[in-house]
Short mmCIF file of C-alpha atoms and ligand atoms in Angstrom, two decimals:
data_model
loop_
_atom_site.label_atom_id
_atom_site.label_comp_id
_atom_site.label_asym_id
_atom_site.label_seq_id
_atom_site.Cartn_x
_atom_site.Cartn_y
_atom_site.Cartn_z
CA MET A 1 -0.05 0.02 0.02
CA LEU A 2 1.46 3.36 -0.98
CA SER A 3 1.22 6.28 1.43
CA ALA A 4 -0.05 9.73 0.54
CA GLN A 5 3.53 10.94 1.00
CA GLY A 6 5.32 8.57 -1.39
CA THR A 7 6.32 4.96 -1.63
CA GLU A 8 6.65 4.25 2.13
CA LYS A 9 4.27 1.50 3.39
CA LYS A 10 1.71 2.41 5.95
CA VAL A 11 2.23 1.22 9.52
CA ALA A 12 -0.39 -0.22 11.88
CA VAL A 13 0.12 -0.62 15.59
CA VAL A 14 -1.92 -3.50 16.89
CA THR A 15 -2.15 -3.85 20.65
CA GLY A 16 -3.16 -7.23 22.14
CA GLY A 17 -1.50 -8.75 19.13
CA ALA A 18 -0.09 -11.84 20.91
CA GLU A 19 -3.14 -14.00 20.31
CA GLY A 20 -6.88 -13.90 19.75
CA LEU A 21 -8.51 -11.11 17.76
CA GLY A 22 -5.40 -8.89 17.72
CA ALA A 23 -3.33 -11.58 15.97
CA GLU A 24 -5.99 -12.07 13.35
CA ILE A 25 -6.39 -8.37 12.80
CA ALA A 26 -2.59 -7.91 12.39
CA HIS A 27 -2.48 -10.74 9.82
CA ARG A 28 -5.38 -9.14 7.91
CA LEU A 29 -3.77 -5.68 7.91
CA ALA A 30 -0.48 -7.20 6.70
CA ARG A 31 -2.53 -8.70 3.80
CA GLU A 32 -3.79 -5.10 3.14
CA GLY A 33 -0.07 -4.00 2.83
CA PHE A 34 0.50 -2.47 6.28
CA GLU A 35 3.82 -3.00 8.16
CA ILE A 36 2.94 -4.02 11.72
CA ALA A 37 3.98 -3.20 15.21
CA LEU A 38 2.60 -5.74 17.72
CA LEU A 39 2.30 -4.68 21.38
CA ASP A 40 1.29 -6.99 24.22
CA LEU A 41 2.22 -8.24 27.70
CA ASN A 42 2.67 -11.76 26.32
CA GLY A 43 6.13 -12.06 24.79
CA GLU A 44 5.88 -15.63 23.56
CA GLY A 45 2.54 -14.94 21.84
CA LEU A 46 3.96 -11.82 20.17
CA GLU A 47 6.82 -13.80 18.64
CA SER A 48 4.48 -16.50 17.33
CA THR A 49 2.14 -13.94 15.75
CA ALA A 50 5.11 -12.09 14.27
CA ALA A 51 6.63 -15.34 12.85
CA ALA A 52 3.31 -16.24 11.14
CA ILE A 53 2.99 -12.75 9.55
CA ARG A 54 6.69 -12.75 8.42
CA GLY A 55 6.25 -16.22 6.92
CA ALA A 56 3.23 -15.09 4.89
CA PHE A 57 4.46 -11.61 3.99
CA PRO A 58 8.28 -11.64 3.88
CA GLU A 59 8.39 -8.21 2.23
CA LEU A 60 6.84 -6.48 5.33
CA ARG A 61 8.56 -5.45 8.54
CA VAL A 62 6.99 -6.65 11.80
CA LEU A 63 8.11 -5.19 15.11
CA THR A 64 7.17 -6.77 18.51
CA ILE A 65 7.23 -4.86 21.81
CA LYS A 66 6.40 -6.56 25.07
CA ALA A 67 4.89 -3.98 27.44
CA ASP A 68 2.13 -3.45 29.96
CA LEU A 69 0.06 -0.90 28.02
CA ALA A 70 -1.59 0.44 31.24
CA ASP A 71 1.76 1.90 32.19
CA ALA A 72 2.22 5.39 30.75
CA ALA A 73 6.04 5.28 30.78
CA LEU A 74 6.15 1.87 29.04
CA VAL A 75 3.67 3.11 26.41
CA SER A 76 5.75 6.15 25.80
CA ASP A 77 8.93 3.97 25.37
CA ALA A 78 7.02 1.59 23.05
CA PHE A 79 5.91 4.38 20.70
CA ALA A 80 9.46 5.88 20.71
CA GLU A 81 10.58 2.44 19.45
CA VAL A 82 7.86 2.28 16.86
CA GLU A 83 8.77 5.77 15.63
CA SER A 84 12.50 5.01 15.43
CA HIS A 85 11.79 1.71 13.58
CA PHE A 86 9.18 2.84 11.10
CA GLY A 87 9.15 6.64 11.32
CA ARG A 88 5.32 6.80 11.06
CA VAL A 89 2.03 5.44 12.38
CA ASP A 90 -1.09 5.31 10.20
CA ALA A 91 -3.45 3.11 12.18
CA LEU A 92 -3.75 2.22 15.87
CA ILE A 93 -5.90 -0.80 16.76
CA ASN A 94 -6.55 -0.91 20.51
CA THR A 95 -7.38 -4.61 20.86
CA ALA A 96 -5.61 -5.23 24.22
CA GLY A 97 -7.96 -5.82 27.06
CA GLY A 98 -9.91 -8.44 28.94
CA SER A 99 -12.38 -9.11 31.74
CA GLY A 100 -10.01 -10.09 34.55
CA THR A 101 -9.66 -13.52 35.98
CA GLU A 102 -11.28 -13.71 39.48
CA PRO A 103 -15.08 -13.72 39.20
CA VAL A 104 -16.94 -12.95 42.52
CA HIS A 105 -20.62 -12.97 43.15
CA ASP A 106 -21.29 -9.81 45.14
CA ILE A 107 -20.16 -6.25 44.64
CA GLU A 108 -19.00 -6.22 48.25
CA ASP A 109 -16.39 -8.78 47.33
CA LEU A 110 -15.15 -6.97 44.21
CA ALA A 111 -11.74 -5.60 45.19
CA PRO A 112 -10.98 -2.10 44.09
CA GLU A 113 -7.67 -3.39 42.68
CA MET A 114 -9.59 -5.70 40.34
CA TRP A 115 -11.82 -2.87 39.25
CA SER A 116 -8.76 -0.74 38.42
CA GLN A 117 -6.97 -3.56 36.68
CA VAL A 118 -9.89 -4.10 34.24
CA LEU A 119 -10.47 -0.44 33.65
CA ASN A 120 -6.70 0.05 33.13
CA ALA A 121 -6.40 -2.89 30.66
CA ASN A 122 -9.45 -1.86 28.56
CA VAL A 123 -9.68 1.95 28.78
CA THR A 124 -6.45 3.48 30.08
CA SER A 125 -4.38 1.47 27.63
CA ALA A 126 -6.47 2.76 24.76
CA PHE A 127 -6.12 6.36 26.03
CA LEU A 128 -2.36 6.03 26.57
CA CYS A 129 -1.70 4.48 23.14
CA SER A 130 -3.94 7.07 21.37
CA ARG A 131 -2.10 9.88 23.23
CA MET A 132 1.19 8.71 21.78
CA ALA A 133 -0.06 7.76 18.28
CA VAL A 134 -2.02 11.00 17.53
CA PRO A 135 1.04 13.29 17.25
CA LEU A 136 2.64 10.82 14.80
CA MET A 137 -0.60 10.69 12.72
CA ARG A 138 -1.01 14.49 12.70
CA ARG A 139 2.32 14.76 10.89
CA ASN A 140 0.87 13.03 7.84
CA GLY A 141 -2.64 14.52 8.22
CA PHE A 142 -3.98 10.95 8.28
CA GLY A 143 -4.80 8.45 10.93
CA ARG A 144 -7.12 5.68 11.84
CA ILE A 145 -7.84 4.65 15.52
CA VAL A 146 -10.03 1.58 16.16
CA ASN A 147 -10.98 0.74 19.76
CA PHE A 148 -12.59 -2.38 21.15
CA SER A 149 -15.84 -2.13 23.05
CA SER A 150 -18.13 -5.14 23.61
CA ALA A 151 -21.82 -6.12 23.35
CA VAL A 152 -21.57 -6.29 27.14
CA ALA A 153 -21.32 -2.48 27.24
CA ASP A 154 -25.01 -2.39 26.35
CA GLY A 155 -25.86 -4.83 29.17
CA LEU A 156 -27.06 -7.25 26.49
CA ALA A 157 -24.64 -10.11 26.59
CA GLY A 158 -23.57 -10.72 30.15
CA PRO A 159 -25.04 -13.40 32.32
CA SER A 160 -25.64 -12.14 35.88
CA GLY A 161 -24.08 -13.76 38.91
CA THR A 162 -20.36 -13.20 38.31
CA VAL A 163 -19.84 -9.56 39.28
CA GLY A 164 -16.10 -9.83 39.14
CA ALA A 165 -16.04 -10.88 35.54
CA ARG A 166 -18.75 -8.58 34.36
CA LEU A 167 -19.16 -5.31 36.30
CA PRO A 168 -15.79 -3.62 35.68
CA TYR A 169 -15.71 -5.09 32.18
CA ALA A 170 -19.12 -3.70 31.24
CA ALA A 171 -18.15 -0.26 32.74
CA SER A 172 -14.82 -0.30 30.91
CA LYS A 173 -16.38 -1.17 27.54
CA ALA A 174 -18.97 1.56 27.94
CA ALA A 175 -16.14 3.95 28.71
CA VAL A 176 -14.36 2.92 25.52
CA ILE A 177 -17.46 4.19 23.61
CA GLY A 178 -17.23 7.55 25.40
CA LEU A 179 -13.53 7.75 24.62
CA THR A 180 -14.17 6.92 21.01
CA LYS A 181 -16.97 9.42 20.45
CA GLN A 182 -15.28 12.28 22.25
CA LEU A 183 -11.83 11.82 20.65
CA ALA A 184 -13.50 11.54 17.23
CA LYS A 185 -15.01 14.98 17.74
CA ASP A 186 -11.86 16.43 19.27
CA LEU A 187 -9.81 15.33 16.27
CA GLY A 188 -12.45 16.71 13.91
CA SER A 189 -10.89 17.80 10.70
CA SER A 190 -7.40 16.47 11.42
CA GLY A 191 -7.70 13.56 8.99
CA ILE A 192 -7.69 11.14 11.94
CA THR A 193 -10.84 9.03 12.46
CA VAL A 194 -11.73 7.22 15.69
CA ASN A 195 -14.19 4.38 15.73
CA ALA A 196 -14.99 1.34 17.86
CA VAL A 197 -15.83 -2.24 17.03
CA SER A 198 -18.32 -3.80 19.44
CA PRO A 199 -18.01 -7.61 19.14
CA GLY A 200 -20.50 -10.15 20.41
CA LEU A 201 -19.19 -13.62 21.22
CA ILE A 202 -16.24 -14.19 18.83
CA LEU A 203 -14.11 -17.33 18.73
CA PRO A 204 -10.73 -16.43 17.26
CA GLU A 205 -8.71 -19.14 15.52
CA HIS A 206 -6.39 -19.30 18.59
CA GLY A 207 -7.00 -17.47 21.86
CA ARG A 208 -8.40 -17.38 25.31
CA VAL A 209 -12.05 -17.05 24.40
CA ARG A 210 -11.93 -20.07 22.15
CA ARG A 211 -10.27 -22.09 24.96
CA VAL A 212 -12.87 -21.06 27.47
CA PHE A 213 -15.80 -21.72 25.06
CA GLU A 214 -14.43 -25.16 24.03
CA ALA A 215 -14.01 -26.19 27.67
CA LEU A 216 -17.87 -25.77 28.15
CA PRO A 217 -20.04 -28.94 27.89
CA GLU A 218 -21.50 -29.37 24.45
CA GLU A 219 -25.02 -28.53 25.62
CA ALA A 220 -23.83 -25.20 27.13
CA GLN A 221 -22.04 -24.37 23.80
CA ALA A 222 -25.29 -25.11 21.89
CA ALA A 223 -27.36 -23.03 24.32
CA THR A 224 -24.92 -20.10 24.01
CA CYS A 225 -25.18 -20.20 20.22
CA ALA A 226 -28.99 -20.54 20.32
CA ALA A 227 -29.16 -17.32 22.44
CA ILE A 228 -27.43 -15.42 19.62
CA PRO A 229 -29.93 -14.29 16.99
CA ALA A 230 -27.54 -15.32 14.21
CA GLY A 231 -27.42 -18.82 15.84
CA ARG A 232 -23.62 -19.00 15.99
CA THR A 233 -20.55 -17.37 17.33
CA GLY A 234 -18.55 -14.91 15.19
CA THR A 235 -15.12 -15.41 13.73
CA GLY A 236 -11.89 -13.47 14.06
CA ALA A 237 -11.91 -13.02 10.29
CA GLU A 238 -15.27 -11.18 10.59
CA ILE A 239 -13.79 -8.79 13.15
CA ALA A 240 -10.63 -8.29 11.06
CA ALA A 241 -12.72 -7.43 7.98
CA ALA A 242 -14.54 -4.74 9.99
CA VAL A 243 -11.24 -3.26 11.12
CA ALA A 244 -9.84 -3.40 7.56
CA TYR A 245 -12.75 -1.23 6.44
CA LEU A 246 -12.41 1.25 9.33
CA VAL A 247 -8.60 1.79 8.62
CA SER A 248 -9.11 2.14 4.85
CA PRO A 249 -8.79 5.59 3.17
CA GLU A 250 -12.40 5.12 1.99
CA ALA A 251 -13.64 5.25 5.62
CA GLY A 252 -12.57 8.86 6.05
CA PHE A 253 -16.10 10.11 6.65
CA THR A 254 -16.85 7.47 9.26
CA SER A 255 -15.76 8.62 12.68
CA GLY A 256 -17.25 8.34 16.18
CA CYS A 257 -19.03 5.24 15.08
CA VAL A 258 -19.58 1.98 17.06
CA LEU A 259 -19.76 -0.91 14.60
CA ASN A 260 -21.54 -3.91 16.13
CA VAL A 261 -20.20 -7.27 14.90
CA ASP A 262 -22.36 -9.46 17.09
CA GLY A 263 -24.94 -11.48 15.04
CA ALA A 264 -27.62 -9.08 16.24
CA ALA A 265 -27.00 -9.94 19.93
N1 NAD B 301 -13.53 -12.50 21.76
C1 NAD B 301 -14.75 -11.99 22.13
O1 NAD B 301 -15.77 -12.68 22.08
C2 NAD B 301 -14.86 -10.49 22.49
C3 NAD B 301 -16.17 -9.99 22.69
C4 NAD B 301 -16.26 -8.65 23.00
C5 NAD B 301 -15.16 -7.82 23.18
N2 NAD B 301 -13.93 -8.41 22.95
C6 NAD B 301 -12.79 -7.54 23.11
O2 NAD B 301 -11.91 -7.63 22.02
C7 NAD B 301 -10.52 -7.55 22.41
C8 NAD B 301 -9.71 -8.76 22.01
O3 NAD B 301 -10.35 -9.92 22.57
P1 NAD B 301 -9.70 -11.37 22.47
O4 NAD B 301 -10.81 -12.37 22.49
O5 NAD B 301 -8.72 -11.38 21.45
O6 NAD B 301 -9.03 -11.41 23.93
P2 NAD B 301 -7.69 -12.16 24.43
O7 NAD B 301 -7.81 -12.19 25.97
O8 NAD B 301 -7.51 -13.40 23.67
O9 NAD B 301 -6.56 -11.18 24.03
C9 NAD B 301 -6.33 -9.95 24.64
C10 NAD B 301 -4.85 -9.64 24.57
O10 NAD B 301 -4.65 -8.42 25.27
C11 NAD B 301 -3.43 -8.47 26.04
N3 NAD B 301 -3.46 -7.56 27.14
C12 NAD B 301 -4.40 -7.51 28.14
N4 NAD B 301 -4.10 -6.53 29.02
C13 NAD B 301 -2.94 -5.94 28.56
C14 NAD B 301 -2.08 -4.94 29.03
N5 NAD B 301 -2.37 -4.23 30.21
N6 NAD B 301 -1.01 -4.59 28.31
C15 NAD B 301 -0.66 -5.30 27.19
N7 NAD B 301 -1.44 -6.28 26.67
C16 NAD B 301 -2.53 -6.59 27.35
C17 NAD B 301 -3.36 -9.96 26.47
O11 NAD B 301 -2.03 -10.37 26.80
C18 NAD B 301 -3.99 -10.64 25.23
O12 NAD B 301 -2.90 -11.11 24.32
C19 NAD B 301 -10.58 -7.31 23.98
O13 NAD B 301 -10.52 -5.97 24.20
C20 NAD B 301 -11.92 -7.87 24.36
O14 NAD B 301 -12.37 -7.34 25.52
C21 NAD B 301 -13.72 -9.72 22.58
#
């Protein structure tokens, strides 16, 4: 893909790129011609995603950076490394996040530390990465930011009874929508768009959500699919296709939008 400035390839920073949806999005954007910077906590997963992309697209550079993206200093260092390696950032895909690992049943038992951990992983990381990417995008008068919300943000997809897994997650994914809409307005005519993808239940080719789903008894898997109007779970490829549209030059008039990819959940 040629940039507006000349023959340099465009560069996409994909957070949460070690496995799951981030890995599939990175692969799809490489197919679109982007060079890729993968950022994640999971160093082993980063290397395996990078190796797969390099194998398929040997002409593209792929950079991996292991970092906790909720840490402002580490995010600043990571983007300094991206800048020195590629000299530009055209797209930022804020896929990193998660629901935390210790479900509890009552709000009284939800530790403030767990609340902060989930909010930091899902919202603060997107804020910190956007904060570092926007100045690099402004230089070229072009940028695409895609954040990750969830159908859970609408209160539609979460079973009750596991406050620890759901409450901070739902709050954080609603906050991602606020971040997306306000930043889209703030960046207005800068050439930088900001959108969110809101997935329903998606089973990536490899990743945590697939492992959790496949560990359920078959009846529970069938009941889960039956509760989704489309009658099935979504695929990582369907999410990656939505992202590929949102980062394309043709999507320049689409900003502040939340794109549901959820089988009408
Ligand atoms: N898969 C789904 O069904 C689904 C549904 C709705 C929303 N989402 C959202 O989509 C995104 C990707 O989902 P997924 O299924 O690939 O999840 P996943 O758990 O498989 O992958 C998330 C990645 O983010 C990384 N990460 C988490 N916190 C981090 C931090 N502080 N710093 C750096 N890296 C961090 C993890 O190491 C992991 O590689 C998440 O934001 C998730 O909440 C997923």
